[in-house]
Coordinates of C-alpha atoms and ligand atoms in Angstrom, one line a residue:
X1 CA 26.1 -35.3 -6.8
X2 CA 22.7 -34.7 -8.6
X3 CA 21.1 -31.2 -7.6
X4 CA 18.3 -31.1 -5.3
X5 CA 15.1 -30.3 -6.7
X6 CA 12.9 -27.7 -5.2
X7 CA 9.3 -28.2 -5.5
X8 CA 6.8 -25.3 -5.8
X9 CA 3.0 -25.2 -6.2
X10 CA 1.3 -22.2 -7.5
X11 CA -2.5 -21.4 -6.1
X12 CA -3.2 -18.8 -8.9
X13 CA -1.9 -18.3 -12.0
X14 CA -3.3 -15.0 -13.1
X15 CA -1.1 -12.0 -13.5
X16 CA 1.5 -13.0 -10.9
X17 CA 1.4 -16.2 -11.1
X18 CA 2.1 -16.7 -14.7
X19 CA 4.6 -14.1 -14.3
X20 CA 6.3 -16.0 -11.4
X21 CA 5.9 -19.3 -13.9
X22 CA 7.5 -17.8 -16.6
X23 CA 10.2 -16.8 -15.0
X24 CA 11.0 -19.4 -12.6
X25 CA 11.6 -21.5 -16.0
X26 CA 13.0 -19.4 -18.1
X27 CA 15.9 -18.4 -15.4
X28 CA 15.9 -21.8 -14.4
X29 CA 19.9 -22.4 -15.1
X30 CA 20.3 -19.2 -13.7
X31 CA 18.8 -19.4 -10.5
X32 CA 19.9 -22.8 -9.7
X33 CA 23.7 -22.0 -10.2
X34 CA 22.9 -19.0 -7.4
X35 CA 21.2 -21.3 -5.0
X36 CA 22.8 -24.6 -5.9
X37 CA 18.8 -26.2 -6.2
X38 CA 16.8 -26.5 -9.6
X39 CA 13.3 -24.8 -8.9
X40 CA 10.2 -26.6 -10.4
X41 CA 6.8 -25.7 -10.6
X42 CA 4.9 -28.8 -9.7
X43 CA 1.3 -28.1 -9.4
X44 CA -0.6 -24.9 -10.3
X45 CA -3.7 -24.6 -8.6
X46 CA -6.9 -22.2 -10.9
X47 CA -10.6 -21.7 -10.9
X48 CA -11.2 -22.3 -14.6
X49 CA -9.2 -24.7 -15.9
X50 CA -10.4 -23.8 -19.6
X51 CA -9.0 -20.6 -19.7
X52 CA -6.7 -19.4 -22.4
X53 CA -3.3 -18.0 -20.7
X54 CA -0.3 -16.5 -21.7
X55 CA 2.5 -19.3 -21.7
X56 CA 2.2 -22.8 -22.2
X57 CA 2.3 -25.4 -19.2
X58 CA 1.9 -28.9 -19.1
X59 CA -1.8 -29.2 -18.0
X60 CA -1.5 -31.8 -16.0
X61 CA -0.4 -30.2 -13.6
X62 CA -3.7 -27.8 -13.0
X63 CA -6.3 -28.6 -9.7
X64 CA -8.9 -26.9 -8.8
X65 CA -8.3 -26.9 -5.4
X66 CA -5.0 -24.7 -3.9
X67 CA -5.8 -26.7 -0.2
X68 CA -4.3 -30.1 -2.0
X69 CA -1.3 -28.1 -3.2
X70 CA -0.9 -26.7 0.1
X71 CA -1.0 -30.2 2.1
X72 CA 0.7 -31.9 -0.8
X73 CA 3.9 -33.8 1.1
X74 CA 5.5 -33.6 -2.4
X75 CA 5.4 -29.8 -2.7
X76 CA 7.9 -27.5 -0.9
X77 CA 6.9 -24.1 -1.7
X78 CA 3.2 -23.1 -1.6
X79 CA 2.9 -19.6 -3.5
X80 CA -0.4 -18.3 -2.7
X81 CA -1.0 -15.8 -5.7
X82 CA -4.8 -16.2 -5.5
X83 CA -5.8 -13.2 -3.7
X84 CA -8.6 -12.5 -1.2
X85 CA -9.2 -13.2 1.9
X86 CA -10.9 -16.8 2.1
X87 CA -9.2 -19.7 0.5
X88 CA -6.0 -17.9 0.5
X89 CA -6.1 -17.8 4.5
X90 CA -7.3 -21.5 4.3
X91 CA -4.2 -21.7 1.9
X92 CA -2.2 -20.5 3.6
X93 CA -2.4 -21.2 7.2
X94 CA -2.7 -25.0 6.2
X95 CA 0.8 -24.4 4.5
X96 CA 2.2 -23.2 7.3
X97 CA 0.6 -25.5 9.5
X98 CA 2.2 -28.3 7.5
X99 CA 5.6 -26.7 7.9
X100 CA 5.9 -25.2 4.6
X101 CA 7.4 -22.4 2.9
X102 CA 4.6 -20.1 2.2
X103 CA 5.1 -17.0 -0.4
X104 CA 2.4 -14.8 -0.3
X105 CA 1.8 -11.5 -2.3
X106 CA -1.5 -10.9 -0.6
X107 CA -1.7 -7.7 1.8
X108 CA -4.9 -7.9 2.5
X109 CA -4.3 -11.3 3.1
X110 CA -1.9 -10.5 5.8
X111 CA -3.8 -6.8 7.0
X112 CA -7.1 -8.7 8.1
X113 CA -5.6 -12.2 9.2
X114 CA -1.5 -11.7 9.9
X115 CA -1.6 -12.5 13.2
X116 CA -3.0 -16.0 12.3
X117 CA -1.3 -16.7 9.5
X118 CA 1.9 -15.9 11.7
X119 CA 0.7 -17.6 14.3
X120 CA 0.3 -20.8 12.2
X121 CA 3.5 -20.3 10.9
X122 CA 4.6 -20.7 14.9
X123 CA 2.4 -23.9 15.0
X124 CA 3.3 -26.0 12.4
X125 CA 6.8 -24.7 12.0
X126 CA 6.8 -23.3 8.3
X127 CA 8.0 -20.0 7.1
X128 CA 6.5 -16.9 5.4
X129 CA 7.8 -14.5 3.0
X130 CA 5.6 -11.9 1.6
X131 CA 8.0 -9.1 0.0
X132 CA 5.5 -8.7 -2.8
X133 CA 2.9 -7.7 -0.8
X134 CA 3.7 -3.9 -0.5
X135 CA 5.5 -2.2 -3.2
X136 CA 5.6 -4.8 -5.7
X137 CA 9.1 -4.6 -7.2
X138 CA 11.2 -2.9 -4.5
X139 CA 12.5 -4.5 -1.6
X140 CA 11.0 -2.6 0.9
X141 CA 10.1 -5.7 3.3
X142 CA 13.6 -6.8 3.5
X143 CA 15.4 -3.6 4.3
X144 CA 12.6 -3.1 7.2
X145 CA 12.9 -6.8 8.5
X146 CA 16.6 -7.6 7.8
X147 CA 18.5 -4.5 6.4
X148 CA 17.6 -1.9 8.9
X149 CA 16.9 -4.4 11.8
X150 CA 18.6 -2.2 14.2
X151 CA 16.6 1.1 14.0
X152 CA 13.7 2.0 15.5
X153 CA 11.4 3.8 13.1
X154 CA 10.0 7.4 13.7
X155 CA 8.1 7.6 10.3
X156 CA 7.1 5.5 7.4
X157 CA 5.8 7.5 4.3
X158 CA 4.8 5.7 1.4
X159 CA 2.9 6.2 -2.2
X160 CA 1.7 2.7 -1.7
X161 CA -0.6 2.5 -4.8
X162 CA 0.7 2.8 -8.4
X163 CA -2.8 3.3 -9.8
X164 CA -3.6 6.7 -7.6
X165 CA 0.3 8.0 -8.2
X166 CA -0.6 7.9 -11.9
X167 CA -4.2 9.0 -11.5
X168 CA -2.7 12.1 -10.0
X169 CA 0.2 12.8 -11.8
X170 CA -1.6 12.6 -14.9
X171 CA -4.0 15.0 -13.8
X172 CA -1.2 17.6 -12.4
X173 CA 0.1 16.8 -16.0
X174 CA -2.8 17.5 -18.5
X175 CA -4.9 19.5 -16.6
X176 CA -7.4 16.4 -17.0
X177 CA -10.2 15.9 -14.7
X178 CA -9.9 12.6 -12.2
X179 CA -13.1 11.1 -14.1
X180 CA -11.7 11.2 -17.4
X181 CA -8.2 9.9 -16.3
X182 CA -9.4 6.9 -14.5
X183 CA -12.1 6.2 -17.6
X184 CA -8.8 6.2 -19.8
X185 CA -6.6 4.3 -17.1
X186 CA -9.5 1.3 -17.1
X187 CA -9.6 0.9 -20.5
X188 CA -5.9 0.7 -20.5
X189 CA -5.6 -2.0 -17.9
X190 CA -3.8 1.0 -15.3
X191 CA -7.0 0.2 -13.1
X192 CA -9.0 -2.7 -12.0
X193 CA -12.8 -2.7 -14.0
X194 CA -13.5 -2.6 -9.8
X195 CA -11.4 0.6 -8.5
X196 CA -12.3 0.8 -5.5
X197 CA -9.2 -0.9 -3.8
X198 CA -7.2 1.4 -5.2
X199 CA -8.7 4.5 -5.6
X200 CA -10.1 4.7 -2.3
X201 CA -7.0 4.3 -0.6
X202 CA -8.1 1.0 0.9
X203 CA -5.0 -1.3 -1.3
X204 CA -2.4 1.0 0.2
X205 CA -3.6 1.0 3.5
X206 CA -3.7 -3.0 4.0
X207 CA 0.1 -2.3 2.7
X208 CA 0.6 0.3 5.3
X209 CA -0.7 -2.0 8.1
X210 CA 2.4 -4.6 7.0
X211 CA 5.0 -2.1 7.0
X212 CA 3.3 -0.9 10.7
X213 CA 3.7 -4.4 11.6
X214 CA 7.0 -5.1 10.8
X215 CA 8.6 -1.5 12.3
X216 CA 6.6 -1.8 15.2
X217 CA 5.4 -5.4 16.3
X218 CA 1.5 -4.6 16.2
X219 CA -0.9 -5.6 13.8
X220 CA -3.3 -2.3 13.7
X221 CA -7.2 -3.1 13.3
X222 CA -8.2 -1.3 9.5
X223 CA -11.3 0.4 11.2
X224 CA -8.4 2.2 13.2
X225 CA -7.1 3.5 10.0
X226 CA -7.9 7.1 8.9
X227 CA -7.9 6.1 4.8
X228 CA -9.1 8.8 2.3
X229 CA -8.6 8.3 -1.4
X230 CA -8.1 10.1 -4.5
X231 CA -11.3 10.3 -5.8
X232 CA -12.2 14.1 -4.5
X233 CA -9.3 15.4 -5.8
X234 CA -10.2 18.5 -8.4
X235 CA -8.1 20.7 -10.5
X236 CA -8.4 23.4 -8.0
X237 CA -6.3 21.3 -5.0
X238 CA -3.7 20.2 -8.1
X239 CA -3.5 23.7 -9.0
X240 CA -3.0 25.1 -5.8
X241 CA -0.3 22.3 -5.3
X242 CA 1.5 23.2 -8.3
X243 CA 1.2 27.1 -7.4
X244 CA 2.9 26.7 -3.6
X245 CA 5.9 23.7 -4.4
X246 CA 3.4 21.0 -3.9
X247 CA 2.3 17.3 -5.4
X248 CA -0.5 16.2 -4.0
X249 CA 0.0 12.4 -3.8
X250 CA -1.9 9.7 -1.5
X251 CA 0.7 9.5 1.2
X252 CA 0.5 6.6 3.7
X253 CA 2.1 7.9 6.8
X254 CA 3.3 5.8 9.7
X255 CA 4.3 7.7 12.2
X256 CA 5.2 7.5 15.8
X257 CA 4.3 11.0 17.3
X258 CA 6.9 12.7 19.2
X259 CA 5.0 13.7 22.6
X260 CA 3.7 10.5 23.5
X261 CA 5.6 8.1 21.4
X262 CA 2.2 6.7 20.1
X263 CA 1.3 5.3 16.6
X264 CA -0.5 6.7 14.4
X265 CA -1.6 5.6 10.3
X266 CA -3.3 7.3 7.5
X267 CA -4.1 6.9 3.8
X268 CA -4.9 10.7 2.6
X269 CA -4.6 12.7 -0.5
X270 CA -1.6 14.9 0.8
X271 CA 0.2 18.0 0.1
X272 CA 3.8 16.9 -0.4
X273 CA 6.8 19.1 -0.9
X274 CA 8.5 18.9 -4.8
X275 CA 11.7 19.1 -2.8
X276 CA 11.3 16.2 -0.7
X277 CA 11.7 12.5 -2.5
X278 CA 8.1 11.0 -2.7
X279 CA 6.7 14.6 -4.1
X280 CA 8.6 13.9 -7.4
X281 CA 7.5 10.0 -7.6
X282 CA 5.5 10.0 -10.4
X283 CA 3.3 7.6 -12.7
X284 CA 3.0 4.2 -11.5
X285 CA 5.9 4.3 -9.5
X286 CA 5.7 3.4 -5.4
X287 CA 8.0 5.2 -2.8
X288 CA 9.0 4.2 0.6
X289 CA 10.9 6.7 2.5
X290 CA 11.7 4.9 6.1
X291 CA 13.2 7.0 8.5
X292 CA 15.5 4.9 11.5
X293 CA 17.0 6.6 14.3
X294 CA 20.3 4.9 13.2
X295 CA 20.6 4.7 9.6
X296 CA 18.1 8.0 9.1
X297 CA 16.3 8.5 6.1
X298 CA 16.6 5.7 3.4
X299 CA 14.4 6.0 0.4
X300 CA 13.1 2.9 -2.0
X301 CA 11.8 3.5 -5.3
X302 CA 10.6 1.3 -8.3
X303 CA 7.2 -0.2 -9.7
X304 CA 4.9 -1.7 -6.9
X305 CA 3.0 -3.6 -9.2
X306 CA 2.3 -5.8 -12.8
X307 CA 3.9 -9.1 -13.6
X308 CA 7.3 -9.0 -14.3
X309 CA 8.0 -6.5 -10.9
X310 CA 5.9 -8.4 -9.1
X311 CA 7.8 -12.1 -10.0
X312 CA 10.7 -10.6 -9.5
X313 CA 10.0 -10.0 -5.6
X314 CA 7.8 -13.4 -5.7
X315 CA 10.8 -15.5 -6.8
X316 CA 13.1 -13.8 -4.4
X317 CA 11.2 -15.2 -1.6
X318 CA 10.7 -18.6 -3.2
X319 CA 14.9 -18.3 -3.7
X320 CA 15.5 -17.4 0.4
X321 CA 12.4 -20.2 0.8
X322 CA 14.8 -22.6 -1.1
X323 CA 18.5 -21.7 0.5
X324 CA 16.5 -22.5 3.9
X325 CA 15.7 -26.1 2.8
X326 CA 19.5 -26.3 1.0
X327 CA 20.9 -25.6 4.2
X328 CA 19.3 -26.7 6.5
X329 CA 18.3 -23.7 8.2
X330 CA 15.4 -23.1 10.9
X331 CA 13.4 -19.2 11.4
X332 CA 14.7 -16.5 9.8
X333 CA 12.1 -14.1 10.8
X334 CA 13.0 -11.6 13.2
X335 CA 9.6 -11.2 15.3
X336 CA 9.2 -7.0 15.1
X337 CA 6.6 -8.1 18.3
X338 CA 8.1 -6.7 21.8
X339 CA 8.8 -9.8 23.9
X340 CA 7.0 -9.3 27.5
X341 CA 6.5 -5.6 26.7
X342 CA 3.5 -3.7 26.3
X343 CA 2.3 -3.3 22.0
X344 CA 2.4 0.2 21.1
X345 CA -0.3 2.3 21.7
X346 CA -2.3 4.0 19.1
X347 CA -2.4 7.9 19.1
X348 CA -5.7 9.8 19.4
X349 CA -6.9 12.1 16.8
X350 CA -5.9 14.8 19.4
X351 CA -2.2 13.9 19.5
X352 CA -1.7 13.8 16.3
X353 CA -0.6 17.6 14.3
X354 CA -0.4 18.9 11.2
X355 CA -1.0 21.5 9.2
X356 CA -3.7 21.4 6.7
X357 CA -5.1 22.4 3.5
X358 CA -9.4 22.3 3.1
X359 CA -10.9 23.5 -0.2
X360 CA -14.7 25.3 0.7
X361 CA -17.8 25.6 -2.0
X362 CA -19.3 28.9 -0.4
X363 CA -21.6 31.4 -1.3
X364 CA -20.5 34.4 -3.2
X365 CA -21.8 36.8 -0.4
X366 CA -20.4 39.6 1.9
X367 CA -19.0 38.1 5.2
X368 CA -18.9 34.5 4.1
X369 CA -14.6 34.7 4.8
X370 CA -15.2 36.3 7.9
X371 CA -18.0 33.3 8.9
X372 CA -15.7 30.9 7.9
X373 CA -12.4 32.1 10.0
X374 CA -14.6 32.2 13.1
X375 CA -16.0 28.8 12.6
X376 CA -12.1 27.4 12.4
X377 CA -11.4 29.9 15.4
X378 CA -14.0 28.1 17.5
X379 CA -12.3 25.2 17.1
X380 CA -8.8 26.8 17.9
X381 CA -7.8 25.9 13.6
X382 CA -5.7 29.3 12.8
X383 CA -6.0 30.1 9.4
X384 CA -1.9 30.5 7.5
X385 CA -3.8 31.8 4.2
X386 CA -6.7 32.5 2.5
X387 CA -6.9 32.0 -1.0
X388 CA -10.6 32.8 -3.3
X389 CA -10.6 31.9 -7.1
X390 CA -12.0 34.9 -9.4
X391 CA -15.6 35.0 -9.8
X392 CA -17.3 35.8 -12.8
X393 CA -20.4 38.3 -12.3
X394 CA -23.7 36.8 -10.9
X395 CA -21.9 33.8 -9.8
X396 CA -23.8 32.2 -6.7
X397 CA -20.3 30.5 -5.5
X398 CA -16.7 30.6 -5.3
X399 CA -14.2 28.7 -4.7
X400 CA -12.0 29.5 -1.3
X401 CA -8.9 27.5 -0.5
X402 CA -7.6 28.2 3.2
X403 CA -4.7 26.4 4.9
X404 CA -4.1 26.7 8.3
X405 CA -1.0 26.6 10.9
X406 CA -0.1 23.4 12.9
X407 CA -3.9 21.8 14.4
X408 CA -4.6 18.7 15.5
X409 CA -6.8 16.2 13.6
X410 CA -9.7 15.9 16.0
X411 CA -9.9 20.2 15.3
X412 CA -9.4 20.0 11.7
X413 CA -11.9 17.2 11.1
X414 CA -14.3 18.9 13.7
X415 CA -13.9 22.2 11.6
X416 CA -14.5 20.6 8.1
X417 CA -17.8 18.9 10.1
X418 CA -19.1 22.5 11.5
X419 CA -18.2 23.3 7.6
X420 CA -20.2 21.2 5.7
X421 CA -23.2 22.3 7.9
X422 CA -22.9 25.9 8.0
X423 CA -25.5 27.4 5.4
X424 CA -22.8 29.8 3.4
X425 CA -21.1 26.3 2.4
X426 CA -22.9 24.9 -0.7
X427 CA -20.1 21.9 -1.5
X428 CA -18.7 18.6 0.9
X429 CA -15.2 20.3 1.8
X430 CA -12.6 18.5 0.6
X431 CA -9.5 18.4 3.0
X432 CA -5.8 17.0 3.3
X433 CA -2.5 17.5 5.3
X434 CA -0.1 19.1 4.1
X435 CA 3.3 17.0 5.1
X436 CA 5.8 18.4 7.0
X437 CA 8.5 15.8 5.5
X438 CA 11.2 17.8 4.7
X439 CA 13.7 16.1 2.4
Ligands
LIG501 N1 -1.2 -7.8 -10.1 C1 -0.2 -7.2 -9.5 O1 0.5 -6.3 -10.1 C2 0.0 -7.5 -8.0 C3 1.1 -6.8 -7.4 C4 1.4 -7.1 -6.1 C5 0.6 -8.0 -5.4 N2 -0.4 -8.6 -6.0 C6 -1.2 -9.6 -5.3 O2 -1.0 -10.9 -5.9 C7 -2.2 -11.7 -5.7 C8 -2.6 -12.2 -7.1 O3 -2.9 -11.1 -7.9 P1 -3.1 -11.2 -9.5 O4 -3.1 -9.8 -10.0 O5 -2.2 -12.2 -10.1 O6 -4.6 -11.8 -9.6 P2 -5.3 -12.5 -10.8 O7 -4.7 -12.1 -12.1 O8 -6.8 -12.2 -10.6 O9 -5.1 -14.0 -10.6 C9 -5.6 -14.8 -9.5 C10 -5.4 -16.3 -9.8 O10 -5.9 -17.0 -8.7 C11 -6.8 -18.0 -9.2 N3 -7.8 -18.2 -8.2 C12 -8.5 -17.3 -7.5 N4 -9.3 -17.9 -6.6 C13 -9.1 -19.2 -6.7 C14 -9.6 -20.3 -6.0 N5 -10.5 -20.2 -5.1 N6 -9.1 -21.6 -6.4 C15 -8.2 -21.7 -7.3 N7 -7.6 -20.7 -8.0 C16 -8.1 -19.4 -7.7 C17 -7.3 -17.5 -10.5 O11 -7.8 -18.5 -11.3 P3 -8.4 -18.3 -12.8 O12 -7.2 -17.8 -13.6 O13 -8.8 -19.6 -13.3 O14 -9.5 -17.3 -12.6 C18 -6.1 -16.8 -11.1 O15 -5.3 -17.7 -11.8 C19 -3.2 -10.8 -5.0 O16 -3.1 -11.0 -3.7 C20 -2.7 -9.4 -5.3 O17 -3.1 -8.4 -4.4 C21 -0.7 -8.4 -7.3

């Protein structure tokens, strides 16, 4: 009996998708003896078809337009490796529609439109995959979908983007400053000519927001998001991390909080233990550390981005794409969404505690520590330490690092407010939890 051929269109063939390309043919044999159907790339779908890439390809395959590859009767598997959040939703819910297998990579994607993309899915009776959308490389989607289907989940944590972690570690490394690192990590292809997606935290949260999805059923808003990013980090917080058993590392949390059993996200700059295991994740690296009431904590580590990672997790969901249409088979996904019940509420900044750590600009003047307690007492912040950098004669300001005892976020961010406009404070404070994950 001949083997059945699987069909799969590309819509982008930049990084990933020539990575996903290159693979798919040169493990052809390979993966067609594990799923007992050859995998073809059919149609790629670009903007410039002039560009110069990395392998060779027959060219007459290339389009312009990803929506033909997506409606194309001929094509079984629609990767959408574009990006963005316009034709890719197009893409991709016409896909769907037209009961396809979809593959996606794109969180953002999925943070601002999952509910219609799944919703299309519903519709037209195709399936989604979208492993490589958080954490690259590691497998992080299936153990929360599949693996560890029977847990409910008390916390997420995650270092969610590759470029921050090395950012940071570098810094806590060389002593460099975060200007000089990112300058170096640009011209080394570590960071996007744009950084903003990653270094302001905004990449890992639309990450965050598909993990919150798929451990609790709700796709949260981004505007409901507190998200911070690296960029305000200074030698003095890395210091003080290094001093006390700290990384500081930007630490998607999602958490369900004990009291009320509400949900809460963030994307901060975060004091992490060096004991625990996403305080020695270093580099490039991502980290998930899920914690389910049955299994209990489970930890994934590996690369969460660049071509070869990312194929890899790319071509595993064009592989379970392709053993649905071997055999037969109808939904796979378990819907994380409570049937009939009521979606999860979110937690309010005054339910949600930690302890924190807020680095102060302030002038070098008799009483200034004593202002600055009171101001945190006033908002019922207790101060755990107190902690002022030598000051060299004559020197108008210093440096003062306090952390405090457990506080709620509404109080700490009300503090750091009541900070930044008190007249002794000549600096924006800078502020971040300090985690209370303690493995
Ligand atoms: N790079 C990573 O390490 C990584 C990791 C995980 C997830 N992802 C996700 O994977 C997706 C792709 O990322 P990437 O790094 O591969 O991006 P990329 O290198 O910029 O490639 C994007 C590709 O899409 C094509 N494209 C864009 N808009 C198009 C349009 N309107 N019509 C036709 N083709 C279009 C581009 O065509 P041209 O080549 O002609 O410009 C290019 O081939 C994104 O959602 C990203 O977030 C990336």
């Amino acid at each position: 009996m001949s083997e059945r051929v699987i069909k799969v269109g590309l819509c982008g063939f930049g990084v990933v998708g020539q990575g996903v390309f290159n693979y798919l043919r040169s493990r052809q044999d390979l993966l067609s003896d594990r799923i007992g159907a050859r995998l073809e790339v059919s149609r790629i779908a670009v903007r410039d078809t002039k560009k110069k890439r990395d392998f060779d390809y027959d060219e007459s395959m290339l389009t312009t337009d990803p929506l033909s590859i997506a409606t194309d009767p001929e094509v079984d598997v629609v990767c959408e490796l574009m990006g963005g959040t316009g034709v890719a939703l197009d893409v991709s819910i016409a896909a769907l529609e037209a009961g396809k297998i979809l593959v996606t990579a794109n969180k953002a994607l999925l943070c601002d439109h999952g509910e219609a993309v799944f919703a299309a899915a519903k519709r037209g009776g195709g399936q989604l995959f979208f492993e490589a959308s958080v954490a690259g490389g590691i497998p992080v989607i299936k153990a929360l979908k599949d693996s560890l289907v029977v847990n409910r989940f008390s916390s997420i944590y995650g270092i969610l983007n590759g470029t921050s972690n090395y950012i940071l570690t570098r810094m806590t490394n060389e002593g460099a400053t975060y200007q000089e690192i990112l300058t170096e990590a640009k011209a080394l292809g570590y960071a996007e000519a744009d950084e903003s997606l990653d270094v302001d935290g905004i990449d890992a949260a639309h990450k965050a927001v598909v993990l919150a999805y798929l451990a609790h059923g709700r796709w949260v808003p981004f505007k409901d998001l507190l998200v911070e990013g690296v960029s305000e980090v200074t030698q003095d917080d890395i210091q003080f991390a290094k001093d006390n058993g700290y990384a500081v590392k930007l630490l998607a949390v999602i958490d369900v909080a004990h009291a009320s059993g509400k949900l809460y996200i963030s994307i901060l700059p975060t004091l992490v233990s060096k004991k625990t295991s996403l305080g020695s994740v270093d580099g490039v690296f991502n980290a998930v550390s899920i914690h389910g009431d049955v299994v209990g904590e489970t930890v994934y580590i590996g690369p969460g981005a660049g071509r070869d990672a990312t194929a890899s997790s790319v071509i595993a969901d064009i592989v379970d794409g392709a053993k649905l249409l071997v055999n037969g088979g109808a939904e796979t996904f378990v819907d994380p969404a409570p049937r009939g019940g009521d979606a999860i509420e979110l937690a309010e900044p005054e339910e949600i505690e930690s302890r924190y750590y807020v680095r102060l600009q302030v002038l070098d003047k008799p009483g200034v520590m004593a202002e600055v307690a009171s101001l945190l007492a006033s908002h019922k912040v207790s101060l755990a330490s107190v902690t002022q950098k030598e000051v060299g004669e004559g020197a108008e300001s210093a440096t003062l690092i306090v952390t405090t005892h457990m506080t709620n976020e509404k109080a700490i961010l009300d503090s750091v407010k009541s900070l930044a406009e008190s007249p002794s404070v000549t600096a924006k404070p800078f502020c971040m939890p300090i985690s209370g994950i303690e493995k």
